[in-house]
Amino acid sequence: MAKRRAVGNPLALAVLSGLLLEPMHPYEMGRRLKETGKDRNIKYNRGSLYMVVEQLRKAGFIAEQETVRDTARPERTVFALTDAGRDELYDWMRELVAVPEHEYPKFGVALSLLGVLEPGQAVELLGRRLVALDGEAGGIASEIAAAKAQGVLWVFLIEEDYRLALLEAERRFVTSLIAALGAPEYIRAWQDAMGEGTPWGASER
């Protein structure tokens, strides 16, 4: 079971990880997230980043190190990782890597209720999803290849490799599901259960 964290937003983990390398102000943290592509996996905006930084400060995981004054820019507070923050970072990482957690994906919700759709419609919609999955997988594969060609070390691309593996697994699953939904025995079973031509949930009079 996942531990309840003082600051549980995944963005907080990215901030702690970034500060492990060196003290930074929030603007620099956001720039680094974009440069390293971490913003593809961690949703945030400027407001949420500053909010998380403040939460981490209150929790004692980071501390103000200095305020940088530049005539061309507003004052910027530089934050550093505390010993408590370092401990939290490593404890959180060990948990995320070692302990699986159910994440309630939206597609899982759709699958759990797939029987409400007429088989032919379900097949058509899943076919559209398959096309979208093919396009997304192709784009990620191209990005990985380009990054490797530029000399990016593989460990900095593993989240993209993971996304690609998930997409490929989903493509195989959707392909087999389409075949199963189109099978005559399923269509007959659906019609027996739902009533041929009767929308699910409609009252029969």
Backbone as a chain_set.jsonl record, in Angstrom:
{"seq": "MAKRRAVGNPLALAVLSGLLLEPMHPYEMGRRLKETGKDRNIKYNRGSLYMVVEQLRKAGFIAEQETVRDTARPERTVFALTDAGRDELYDWMRELVAVPEHEYPKFGVALSLLGVLEPGQAVELLGRRLVALDGEAGGIASEIAAAKAQGVLWVFLIEEDYRLALLEAERRFVTSLIAALGAPEYIRAWQDAMGEGTPWGASER", "coords": {"N": [[0.849, -1.198, 0.0], [0.522, 2.214, -0.849], [2.385, 4.824, 0.665], [1.167, 7.543, 2.613], [1.903, 10.742, 1.639], [3.469, 13.795, 2.731], [3.555, 15.812, 0.857], [2.014, 14.991, -1.892], [1.861, 15.322, -4.651], [2.969, 14.384, -7.867], [4.602, 16.221, -9.173], [6.07, 17.335, -7.141], [7.957, 15.393, -6.604], [9.526, 15.553, -8.887], [10.584, 18.106, -8.529], [12.109, 17.768, -6.165], [13.938, 15.924, -7.15], [15.244, 17.432, -9.118], [16.479, 19.389, -7.536], [18.31, 17.872, -6.262], [20.563, 17.885, -7.769], [21.464, 20.562, -7.859], [20.972, 23.761, -6.167], [18.096, 25.721, -7.036], [15.942, 28.232, -8.531], [12.332, 28.48, -8.839], [11.641, 29.153, -11.526], [13.825, 28.22, -13.015], [13.617, 25.522, -12.399], [11.248, 24.817, -13.768], [12.092, 25.301, -16.402], [14.083, 23.356, -16.698], [12.561, 21.027, -16.475], [11.111, 21.097, -18.872], [13.198, 21.066, -20.748], [14.326, 18.545, -20.35], [12.255, 16.928, -21.042], [10.534, 15.984, -19.132], [8.112, 17.116, -18.681], [6.332, 15.802, -20.257], [5.377, 13.674, -18.864], [4.653, 14.644, -16.416], [2.206, 16.712, -15.48], [1.915, 20.216, -15.363], [1.78, 23.725, -14.526], [2.885, 27.142, -14.389], [1.741, 28.226, -12.062], [1.006, 25.934, -10.545], [3.517, 24.834, -10.132], [4.845, 26.729, -8.509], [3.158, 26.556, -6.314], [3.59, 23.924, -5.409], [6.289, 24.103, -4.752], [6.122, 25.826, -2.549], [4.63, 24.206, -0.806], [6.461, 22.136, -0.384], [8.44, 23.574, 0.907], [7.151, 24.325, 3.29], [6.816, 21.792, 4.348], [9.349, 21.21, 5.048], [11.109, 20.033, 3.306], [12.516, 21.394, 1.398], [14.518, 24.379, 1.389], [14.871, 27.941, 1.61], [17.652, 29.303, 0.05], [18.978, 31.545, -0.973], [18.307, 34.895, -2.139], [18.133, 36.052, -5.329], [19.068, 38.987, -6.855], [18.403, 40.879, -9.615], [18.678, 43.488, -11.824], [17.337, 43.423, -14.225], [15.362, 41.596, -13.907], [12.664, 40.36, -11.779], [13.074, 39.782, -8.182], [14.405, 36.618, -7.303], [13.916, 33.672, -5.568], [16.136, 31.296, -4.49], [16.095, 27.835, -4.024], [17.103, 25.108, -1.922], [17.774, 21.613, -1.449], [16.856, 19.922, 1.5], [18.096, 17.805, 4.197], [15.968, 16.244, 5.065], [14.365, 16.412, 2.809], [15.926, 15.073, 0.936], [15.866, 12.488, 2.009], [13.119, 11.996, 1.737], [12.839, 12.051, -1.053], [14.339, 9.749, -1.898], [13.02, 7.711, -0.511], [10.449, 7.881, -1.58], [10.963, 7.374, -4.299], [11.925, 4.723, -4.146], [9.591, 3.431, -3.374], [7.829, 3.952, -5.572], [9.134, 2.647, -7.673], [9.238, -0.016, -6.824], [6.688, -0.851, -5.885], [3.695, -1.841, -7.269], [0.82, 0.005, -8.381], [-2.658, 0.468, -8.69], [-4.032, 2.496, -11.192], [-6.408, 3.46, -12.292], [-7.157, 3.998, -15.177], [-8.779, 5.89, -17.817], [-9.539, 4.475, -20.106], [-9.835, 1.956, -19.078], [-12.195, 2.254, -17.636], [-13.994, 2.605, -19.755], [-13.761, 0.081, -20.971], [-14.822, -1.544, -18.99], [-17.468, -1.022, -19.251], [-18.136, -1.678, -21.797], [-20.021, -3.348, -22.921], [-22.389, -1.944, -23.26], [-22.412, -0.851, -25.733], [-23.413, -1.352, -29.121], [-22.228, -4.189, -30.874], [-21.103, -3.775, -33.523], [-20.725, -1.016, -33.562], [-18.948, -0.722, -31.456], [-16.726, -2.07, -32.493], [-16.127, -0.391, -34.657], [-15.42, 1.998, -33.359], [-13.243, 1.173, -31.815], [-11.536, 0.566, -33.867], [-10.91, 3.11, -34.778], [-9.507, 3.982, -32.554], [-7.314, 2.295, -32.7], [-6.008, 3.221, -34.986], [-5.253, 5.746, -34.035], [-3.533, 4.972, -31.968], [-1.506, 3.727, -33.426], [-0.446, 5.949, -34.774], [0.477, 7.521, -32.608], [2.357, 5.801, -31.424], [4.191, 5.565, -33.505], [5.151, 8.192, -33.626], [6.436, 8.466, -31.135], [8.4, 6.492, -31.337], [9.959, 7.6, -33.362], [10.89, 9.916, -32.078], [12.455, 8.788, -30.052], [14.419, 7.487, -31.56], [15.636, 9.698, -32.802], [16.648, 11.065, -30.576], [18.495, 9.219, -29.588], [20.255, 9.181, -31.721], [21.398, 11.619, -31.384], [22.998, 11.166, -29.31], [21.907, 10.89, -26.761], [21.812, 9.386, -23.633], [20.562, 6.122, -22.956], [19.2, 5.743, -20.513], [17.972, 8.132, -19.973], [15.846, 8.09, -21.588], [14.061, 6.21, -20.853], [11.432, 6.52, -19.896], [10.058, 7.133, -22.189], [10.486, 4.821, -23.672], [8.996, 3.136, -22.068], [6.401, 4.209, -22.37], [6.074, 3.63, -25.076], [6.16, 0.835, -25.033], [3.817, 0.316, -23.572], [1.903, 1.344, -25.339], [2.247, -0.384, -27.522], [1.485, -2.793, -26.35], [-1.187, -2.194, -25.82], [-2.122, -1.855, -28.415], [-1.943, -4.479, -29.391], [-3.796, -5.682, -27.689], [-6.209, -4.292, -28.301], [-6.508, -5.0, -30.967], [-7.015, -7.79, -30.772], [-9.339, -7.631, -29.271], [-11.124, -6.39, -31.007], [-11.458, -8.429, -32.892], [-12.717, -10.338, -31.255], [-15.117, -9.055, -30.576], [-16.35, -8.981, -33.002], [-17.047, -11.549, -33.489], [-19.44, -14.044, -34.38], [-20.72, -15.488, -32.291], [-20.477, -13.789, -30.075], [-21.947, -11.571, -30.928], [-24.519, -12.685, -31.142], [-24.947, -13.356, -28.446], [-24.886, -10.815, -27.291], [-27.133, -9.643, -28.492], [-29.136, -11.295, -27.469], [-28.969, -10.639, -24.776], [-29.32, -7.855, -24.675], [-31.36, -7.197, -26.392], [-32.205, -7.059, -29.658], [-31.576, -4.226, -31.506], [-32.415, -2.606, -29.47], [-31.642, 0.139, -27.573], [-29.258, 0.231, -24.936], [-30.408, 0.496, -21.64], [-32.791, 1.659, -22.316], [-36.242, 1.671, -21.677], [-38.405, -1.088, -22.009], [-41.534, -1.398, -23.426]], "CA": [[0.0, 0.0, 0.0], [1.325, 3.422, -0.965], [2.479, 5.659, 1.865], [0.596, 8.889, 2.482], [3.001, 11.709, 1.611], [3.184, 15.162, 3.166], [3.267, 16.475, -0.424], [1.864, 13.805, -2.739], [1.827, 15.662, -6.075], [4.169, 13.906, -8.57], [5.462, 17.351, -9.503], [6.972, 17.515, -6.006], [9.063, 14.447, -6.769], [10.395, 16.115, -9.921], [11.293, 19.246, -7.925], [13.131, 17.215, -5.275], [14.96, 15.303, -7.987], [16.027, 18.495, -9.742], [17.294, 20.057, -6.522], [19.379, 16.962, -5.852], [21.746, 18.255, -8.548], [21.932, 21.879, -7.432], [19.895, 24.677, -5.792], [17.497, 26.439, -8.177], [14.697, 28.95, -8.284], [11.258, 27.785, -9.548], [11.69, 29.366, -12.982], [14.825, 27.298, -13.548], [13.055, 24.176, -12.266], [10.326, 24.624, -14.882], [12.861, 25.229, -17.645], [14.75, 22.056, -16.746], [11.54, 20.011, -16.739], [10.817, 21.125, -20.301], [14.391, 20.675, -21.502], [14.552, 17.099, -20.217], [11.068, 16.206, -21.49], [9.764, 15.448, -18.0], [6.767, 17.68, -18.72], [5.452, 14.877, -20.969], [4.829, 12.729, -17.901], [4.201, 15.358, -15.222], [1.464, 17.897, -15.891], [2.065, 21.352, -14.462], [1.901, 25.062, -15.093], [3.695, 27.978, -13.496], [1.069, 28.349, -10.776], [1.099, 24.689, -9.781], [4.912, 24.64, -9.746], [5.121, 27.581, -7.347], [2.379, 26.031, -5.195], [4.283, 22.745, -4.905], [7.516, 24.577, -4.099], [5.746, 26.345, -1.233], [4.253, 23.062, 0.019], [7.701, 21.448, -0.005], [9.124, 24.426, 1.888], [6.438, 24.201, 4.56], [7.035, 20.44, 4.862], [10.739, 21.102, 5.468], [11.87, 19.245, 2.338], [13.417, 22.329, 0.741], [14.681, 25.603, 2.177], [15.39, 29.093, 0.878], [19.103, 29.429, 0.184], [19.336, 32.943, -1.206], [17.448, 35.642, -3.05], [18.944, 36.627, -6.393], [18.562, 40.288, -7.303], [18.892, 41.241, -10.944], [17.92, 44.686, -12.213], [16.518, 43.152, -15.404], [14.319, 40.634, -13.557], [12.222, 40.435, -10.373], [13.831, 38.957, -7.256], [14.134, 35.188, -7.418], [14.382, 32.925, -4.413], [16.772, 30.018, -4.83], [15.801, 26.821, -3.011], [18.023, 23.972, -1.841], [17.223, 20.399, -0.856], [17.268, 19.666, 2.883], [18.325, 16.376, 4.472], [14.642, 15.6, 5.086], [13.928, 16.321, 1.423], [16.7, 14.006, 0.294], [15.31, 11.228, 2.5], [11.792, 11.841, 1.13], [13.05, 11.731, -2.465], [14.76, 8.364, -2.086], [11.967, 6.832, -0.015], [9.361, 7.939, -2.563], [11.419, 6.679, -5.5], [11.954, 3.274, -3.883], [8.205, 2.961, -3.372], [7.264, 4.004, -6.917], [9.781, 1.644, -8.521], [9.046, -1.386, -6.341], [5.318, -1.208, -5.502], [2.673, -1.538, -8.283], [-0.375, 0.677, -7.861], [-3.714, 0.604, -9.689], [-4.115, 3.921, -11.503], [-7.736, 3.795, -12.795], [-7.14, 4.701, -16.468], [-10.105, 6.126, -18.401], [-9.869, 3.398, -21.044], [-10.309, 0.844, -18.254], [-13.6, 2.52, -17.352], [-14.732, 2.32, -20.99], [-13.785, -1.365, -21.179], [-15.714, -2.167, -18.011], [-18.856, -0.752, -19.67], [-18.162, -1.821, -23.259], [-21.21, -4.085, -23.334], [-23.533, -1.077, -23.578], [-22.343, -0.479, -27.149], [-23.717, -2.374, -30.129], [-20.938, -4.741, -31.292], [-20.558, -3.143, -34.715], [-20.269, 0.319, -33.201], [-17.754, -0.891, -30.634], [-15.64, -2.43, -33.401], [-15.762, 0.797, -35.445], [-14.747, 2.943, -32.468], [-11.942, 0.609, -31.47], [-10.71, 0.709, -35.058], [-10.4, 4.477, -34.753], [-8.494, 4.034, -31.498], [-6.138, 1.59, -33.192], [-5.316, 4.143, -35.879], [-4.625, 6.764, -33.19], [-2.426, 4.328, -31.266], [-0.436, 3.543, -34.405], [0.184, 7.244, -34.999], [1.201, 7.941, -31.408], [3.518, 4.927, -31.27], [5.16, 5.936, -34.531], [5.77, 9.447, -33.247], [7.347, 8.233, -30.01], [9.547, 5.734, -31.853], [10.801, 8.542, -34.1], [11.543, 10.778, -31.1], [13.485, 7.995, -29.381], [15.504, 7.279, -32.52], [16.326, 10.977, -33.001], [17.406, 11.365, -29.358], [19.636, 8.305, -29.535], [21.195, 9.616, -32.749], [22.083, 12.802, -30.851], [23.866, 10.732, -28.229], [21.244, 10.874, -25.456], [21.977, 8.104, -22.955], [19.299, 5.391, -22.942], [18.484, 5.847, -19.243], [17.174, 9.349, -19.996], [14.737, 7.874, -22.52], [13.312, 5.018, -20.458], [10.005, 6.78, -19.76], [9.494, 7.049, -23.537], [10.462, 3.389, -23.986], [7.867, 2.582, -21.315], [5.183, 4.639, -23.066], [5.986, 2.884, -26.326], [5.811, -0.548, -24.699], [2.402, 0.305, -23.204], [1.123, 1.535, -26.562], [2.308, -1.609, -28.318], [0.654, -3.784, -25.667], [-2.585, -1.816, -26.029], [-2.441, -2.144, -29.821], [-2.208, -5.921, -29.502], [-5.033, -5.962, -26.963], [-7.341, -3.756, -29.059], [-6.654, -5.832, -32.178], [-7.675, -9.038, -30.398], [-10.685, -7.294, -28.809], [-11.938, -6.156, -32.204], [-11.794, -9.739, -33.437], [-13.664, -10.999, -30.358], [-16.402, -8.366, -30.655], [-16.953, -9.268, -34.296], [-17.373, -12.981, -33.591], [-20.897, -14.27, -34.402], [-21.257, -15.934, -30.998], [-20.624, -12.632, -29.189], [-23.057, -10.747, -31.43], [-25.763, -13.341, -30.735], [-25.08, -13.231, -26.992], [-25.227, -9.42, -26.999], [-28.517, -9.423, -28.901], [-30.0, -11.988, -26.5], [-28.932, -9.941, -23.497], [-29.722, -6.454, -24.768], [-32.514, -7.023, -27.254], [-31.724, -6.548, -30.941], [-32.1, -2.915, -31.889], [-32.858, -1.86, -28.302], [-30.527, 0.809, -26.897], [-29.093, -0.156, -23.539], [-30.97, 1.448, -20.684], [-34.123, 2.078, -22.713], [-37.284, 0.821, -21.09], [-39.221, -1.798, -22.996], [-42.96, -1.325, -23.073]], "C": [[0.884, 1.248, 0.0], [1.265, 4.239, 0.317], [1.836, 7.015, 1.595], [1.724, 9.905, 2.636], [2.554, 13.083, 2.093], [2.861, 16.037, 1.96], [3.224, 15.364, -1.472], [1.818, 14.071, -4.228], [3.099, 15.15, -6.764], [5.128, 15.021, -8.974], [6.471, 17.606, -8.381], [8.181, 16.598, -6.121], [10.05, 14.969, -7.807], [11.203, 17.287, -9.377], [12.408, 18.747, -7.017], [14.279, 16.612, -6.07], [15.851, 16.353, -8.633], [16.958, 19.177, -8.757], [18.389, 19.161, -5.971], [20.683, 17.345, -6.554], [22.335, 19.586, -8.095], [20.75, 22.735, -7.011], [19.39, 25.432, -7.03], [16.32, 27.268, -7.704], [13.615, 28.298, -9.152], [11.28, 27.96, -11.063], [12.664, 28.393, -13.631], [14.342, 25.86, -13.465], [12.127, 23.866, -13.451], [11.054, 24.49, -16.211], [13.537, 23.87, -17.791], [13.756, 20.934, -17.044], [11.216, 19.934, -18.227], [12.005, 20.631, -21.12], [14.616, 19.167, -21.485], [13.343, 16.271, -20.631], [10.226, 15.63, -20.372], [8.343, 15.982, -17.991], [5.809, 16.811, -19.532], [4.771, 13.91, -20.016], [4.268, 13.4, -16.65], [3.519, 16.646, -15.661], [1.657, 19.018, -14.864], [1.974, 22.649, -15.252], [2.664, 25.905, -14.068], [3.079, 28.07, -12.101], [1.212, 27.094, -9.932], [2.524, 24.42, -9.325], [5.24, 25.468, -8.506], [4.366, 27.086, -6.113], [3.082, 24.827, -4.568], [5.572, 23.136, -4.195], [7.202, 25.084, -2.692], [5.343, 25.205, -0.286], [5.49, 22.306, 0.505], [8.477, 22.255, 1.04], [8.478, 24.282, 3.26], [6.666, 22.835, 5.204], [8.476, 20.238, 5.34], [11.616, 20.311, 4.521], [12.826, 20.108, 1.514], [13.492, 23.589, 1.597], [15.232, 26.709, 1.292], [16.893, 29.203, 1.129], [19.563, 30.868, 0.031], [18.298, 33.587, -2.109], [18.339, 36.352, -4.055], [18.301, 37.92, -6.862], [19.234, 40.659, -8.62], [18.039, 42.411, -11.411], [16.991, 44.42, -13.394], [15.347, 42.218, -15.093], [13.879, 40.853, -12.116], [13.129, 39.567, -9.49], [13.421, 37.487, -7.402], [14.752, 34.467, -6.225], [14.92, 31.566, -4.868], [16.544, 29.043, -3.676], [16.818, 25.69, -3.086], [17.32, 22.804, -1.158], [17.737, 20.249, 0.578], [17.543, 18.171, 3.056], [17.005, 15.615, 4.493], [14.105, 15.424, 3.671], [14.647, 15.227, 0.662], [16.16, 12.634, 0.716], [13.953, 10.945, 1.862], [11.916, 11.437, -0.333], [13.372, 10.253, -2.65], [13.706, 7.376, -1.593], [10.824, 6.738, -1.012], [9.739, 7.186, -3.833], [11.444, 5.167, -5.303], [10.548, 2.697, -3.919], [7.635, 2.898, -4.791], [7.845, 2.919, -7.822], [9.376, 0.231, -8.11], [7.591, -1.807, -6.17], [4.32, -0.846, -6.61], [1.452, -0.882, -7.631], [-1.396, 0.81, -8.982], [-4.003, 2.076, -9.922], [-5.445, 4.362, -12.121], [-7.708, 4.578, -14.112], [-8.544, 4.834, -17.051], [-10.505, 5.014, -19.356], [-10.359, 2.169, -20.279], [-11.771, 1.009, -17.896], [-14.444, 2.17, -18.573], [-14.847, 0.82, -21.225], [-14.76, -2.047, -20.225], [-17.18, -1.998, -18.38], [-19.06, -0.98, -21.163], [-19.43, -2.511, -23.758], [-22.417, -3.229, -23.643], [-23.547, -0.704, -25.056], [-22.704, -1.662, -28.043], [-22.391, -2.886, -30.689], [-20.312, -4.058, -32.505], [-20.012, -1.749, -34.416], [-18.988, 0.242, -32.378], [-16.539, -1.207, -31.504], [-15.16, -1.211, -34.183], [-14.976, 1.79, -34.594], [-13.353, 2.45, -32.072], [-10.986, 0.666, -32.664], [-10.112, 2.1, -35.143], [-9.291, 4.612, -33.697], [-7.199, 3.391, -31.968], [-5.327, 2.472, -34.132], [-4.577, 5.211, -35.073], [-3.421, 6.197, -32.449], [-1.229, 4.128, -32.195], [0.314, 4.852, -34.637], [1.013, 7.703, -33.814], [2.467, 7.112, -31.214], [4.602, 5.278, -32.285], [5.894, 7.217, -34.19], [6.776, 9.273, -32.123], [8.593, 7.492, -30.479], [10.507, 6.651, -32.61], [11.566, 9.457, -33.149], [12.683, 10.044, -30.391], [14.692, 7.817, -30.297], [16.313, 8.557, -32.716], [17.185, 11.314, -31.783], [18.639, 10.48, -29.25], [20.701, 8.701, -30.558], [21.992, 10.834, -32.296], [22.956, 12.456, -29.647], [23.247, 10.747, -26.85], [21.348, 9.477, -24.855], [20.626, 7.433, -22.762], [18.508, 5.584, -21.65], [17.624, 7.105, -19.17], [15.99, 9.25, -20.962], [13.816, 6.751, -22.055], [11.825, 5.286, -20.275], [9.325, 6.749, -21.126], [9.459, 5.598, -24.014], [9.279, 2.721, -23.304], [6.549, 2.949, -21.984], [4.985, 3.843, -24.35], [5.584, 1.436, -26.074], [4.326, -0.665, -24.326], [1.511, 0.455, -24.437], [1.098, 0.27, -27.405], [1.473, -2.723, -27.692], [-0.828, -3.476, -25.881], [-3.007, -2.084, -27.466], [-2.762, -3.624, -30.012], [-3.533, -6.283, -28.847], [-6.251, -5.516, -27.776], [-7.577, -4.579, -30.326], [-7.389, -7.126, -31.862], [-9.104, -8.775, -29.929], [-11.62, -7.054, -29.985], [-12.377, -7.487, -32.815], [-12.846, -10.435, -32.579], [-15.054, -10.369, -30.442], [-17.127, -8.649, -31.968], [-17.347, -10.72, -34.468], [-18.885, -13.185, -33.524], [-21.468, -14.675, -33.048], [-21.408, -14.778, -30.01], [-21.803, -11.781, -29.628], [-24.392, -11.355, -31.031], [-25.996, -13.18, -29.235], [-25.475, -11.81, -26.604], [-26.684, -9.144, -27.342], [-29.492, -10.102, -27.951], [-30.089, -11.213, -25.193], [-29.564, -8.553, -23.571], [-31.01, -6.248, -25.549], [-32.089, -6.369, -28.552], [-32.405, -5.23, -31.272], [-32.582, -2.085, -30.715], [-31.678, -1.193, -27.616], [-30.46, 0.383, -25.434], [-29.673, 0.929, -22.654], [-32.366, 1.922, -21.07], [-35.163, 1.131, -22.13], [-38.088, 0.184, -22.205], [-40.684, -1.793, -22.523], [-43.718, -2.368, -23.851]], "O": [[1.862, 1.332, 0.743], [0.223, 4.33, 0.966], [1.945, 7.563, 0.498], [2.416, 9.92, 3.654], [1.408, 13.484, 1.888], [1.991, 16.905, 2.035], [4.264, 14.857, -1.89], [1.742, 13.123, -5.009], [4.201, 15.445, -6.301], [6.331, 14.792, -9.101], [7.593, 18.042, -8.638], [9.298, 16.985, -5.776], [11.263, 14.846, -7.635], [12.374, 17.447, -9.721], [13.532, 19.245, -7.086], [15.447, 16.77, -5.712], [17.07, 16.188, -8.691], [18.095, 19.506, -9.096], [19.298, 19.636, -5.289], [21.77, 17.156, -6.008], [23.551, 19.724, -7.963], [19.627, 22.477, -7.445], [20.156, 25.737, -7.944], [15.771, 27.041, -6.626], [13.953, 27.618, -10.121], [10.973, 27.025, -11.803], [12.366, 27.81, -14.673], [14.621, 25.06, -14.358], [12.21, 22.796, -14.055], [10.683, 23.668, -17.049], [13.56, 23.298, -18.881], [14.072, 20.0, -17.781], [11.064, 18.845, -18.781], [11.837, 19.868, -22.072], [15.042, 18.582, -22.481], [13.391, 15.042, -20.579], [9.297, 14.865, -20.63], [7.46, 15.387, -17.373], [4.6, 17.044, -19.507], [3.703, 13.383, -20.325], [3.496, 12.791, -15.909], [4.173, 17.564, -16.156], [1.572, 18.792, -13.657], [2.077, 22.663, -16.478], [3.037, 25.412, -13.003], [3.782, 28.004, -11.093], [1.505, 27.174, -8.739], [2.735, 23.844, -8.257], [5.845, 24.962, -7.562], [4.872, 27.183, -4.995], [3.162, 24.719, -3.345], [5.91, 22.568, -3.157], [7.942, 24.798, -1.75], [5.677, 25.235, 0.898], [5.557, 21.888, 1.661], [9.093, 21.688, 1.943], [9.169, 24.135, 4.269], [6.707, 22.713, 6.428], [8.792, 19.222, 5.96], [12.74, 19.95, 4.87], [13.826, 19.613, 0.995], [12.622, 23.83, 2.434], [15.968, 26.447, 0.341], [17.345, 29.197, 2.274], [20.41, 31.355, 0.781], [17.51, 32.9, -2.761], [19.194, 37.156, -3.683], [17.125, 37.941, -7.225], [20.458, 40.741, -8.719], [16.811, 42.332, -11.394], [15.978, 45.101, -13.555], [14.443, 42.061, -15.913], [14.606, 41.447, -11.32], [13.864, 38.719, -9.996], [12.249, 37.168, -7.599], [15.934, 34.624, -5.917], [14.232, 30.8, -5.543], [16.766, 29.374, -2.511], [17.326, 25.356, -4.157], [16.384, 22.996, -0.383], [18.928, 20.431, 0.833], [17.254, 17.372, 2.165], [16.921, 14.487, 4.007], [13.469, 14.416, 3.363], [14.048, 14.535, -0.162], [16.015, 11.734, -0.111], [13.66, 9.809, 1.49], [11.177, 10.571, -0.801], [12.747, 9.578, -3.468], [13.521, 6.317, -2.193], [10.292, 5.657, -1.262], [8.926, 6.442, -4.381], [11.035, 4.415, -6.188], [10.337, 1.599, -4.434], [7.026, 1.897, -5.169], [7.131, 2.34, -8.642], [9.19, -0.63, -8.971], [7.277, -2.991, -6.293], [4.111, 0.338, -6.873], [1.103, -1.176, -6.487], [-1.054, 1.213, -10.094], [-4.199, 2.829, -8.968], [-5.596, 5.54, -12.447], [-8.188, 5.71, -14.159], [-9.401, 3.985, -16.806], [-11.677, 4.642, -19.418], [-11.204, 1.425, -20.776], [-12.514, 0.029, -17.852], [-15.482, 1.52, -18.451], [-15.902, 0.334, -21.631], [-15.44, -3.004, -20.596], [-18.038, -2.732, -17.889], [-20.053, -0.524, -21.73], [-19.86, -2.282, -24.889], [-23.383, -3.72, -24.228], [-24.581, -0.286, -25.579], [-22.353, -2.808, -27.763], [-21.501, -2.079, -30.958], [-19.11, -3.791, -32.508], [-18.975, -1.349, -34.944], [-18.063, 1.03, -32.572], [-15.453, -0.674, -31.278], [-13.959, -1.008, -34.359], [-13.984, 2.357, -35.051], [-12.405, 3.232, -32.006], [-9.774, 0.798, -32.491], [-8.955, 2.265, -35.53], [-8.275, 5.269, -33.925], [-6.111, 3.884, -31.67], [-4.097, 2.472, -34.081], [-3.431, 5.547, -35.373], [-2.399, 6.872, -32.317], [-0.083, 4.335, -31.797], [1.543, 4.873, -34.691], [2.12, 8.214, -33.984], [3.523, 7.65, -30.88], [5.788, 5.287, -31.958], [7.096, 7.337, -34.423], [7.853, 9.868, -32.155], [9.708, 7.818, -30.071], [11.724, 6.499, -32.51], [12.742, 9.747, -33.37], [13.748, 10.617, -30.161], [15.837, 7.973, -29.873], [17.54, 8.507, -32.79], [18.311, 11.79, -31.926], [19.709, 10.947, -28.862], [21.898, 8.575, -30.3], [23.111, 11.062, -32.754], [23.573, 13.332, -29.041], [23.963, 10.63, -25.856], [21.006, 8.493, -25.51], [19.645, 8.102, -22.438], [17.277, 5.591, -21.679], [16.66, 7.156, -18.406], [15.231, 10.204, -21.131], [12.89, 6.375, -22.773], [11.017, 4.379, -20.476], [8.154, 6.383, -21.225], [8.511, 5.189, -24.684], [8.633, 1.846, -23.882], [5.675, 2.097, -22.146], [3.87, 3.433, -24.672], [4.77, 0.874, -26.806], [3.658, -1.623, -24.715], [0.491, -0.223, -24.562], [0.056, -0.107, -27.94], [0.833, -3.501, -28.399], [-1.63, -4.384, -26.098], [-4.14, -2.5, -27.707], [-3.718, -3.982, -30.698], [-4.3, -7.087, -29.377], [-7.212, -6.271, -27.923], [-8.722, -4.822, -30.707], [-8.29, -7.521, -32.602], [-9.99, -9.599, -30.159], [-12.778, -7.471, -29.958], [-13.534, -7.646, -33.206], [-13.766, -11.055, -33.111], [-16.059, -11.078, -30.386], [-18.353, -8.568, -32.043], [-17.923, -11.087, -35.491], [-19.55, -12.564, -32.695], [-22.57, -14.259, -32.689], [-22.336, -14.766, -29.202], [-22.577, -11.316, -28.792], [-25.303, -10.634, -30.625], [-27.115, -12.901, -28.804], [-26.292, -11.61, -25.706], [-27.391, -8.489, -26.578], [-30.555, -9.555, -27.656], [-31.152, -11.137, -24.577], [-30.257, -8.127, -22.646], [-31.679, -5.229, -25.382], [-31.649, -5.22, -28.54], [-33.631, -5.13, -31.312], [-33.102, -0.986, -30.908], [-30.791, -1.887, -27.12], [-31.488, 0.201, -24.782], [-29.461, 2.12, -22.881], [-33.061, 2.522, -20.251], [-34.962, -0.084, -22.106], [-38.411, 0.821, -23.207], [-40.999, -2.139, -21.385], [-44.935, -2.482, -23.707]]}, "num_chains": 1, "name": "protein.A"}
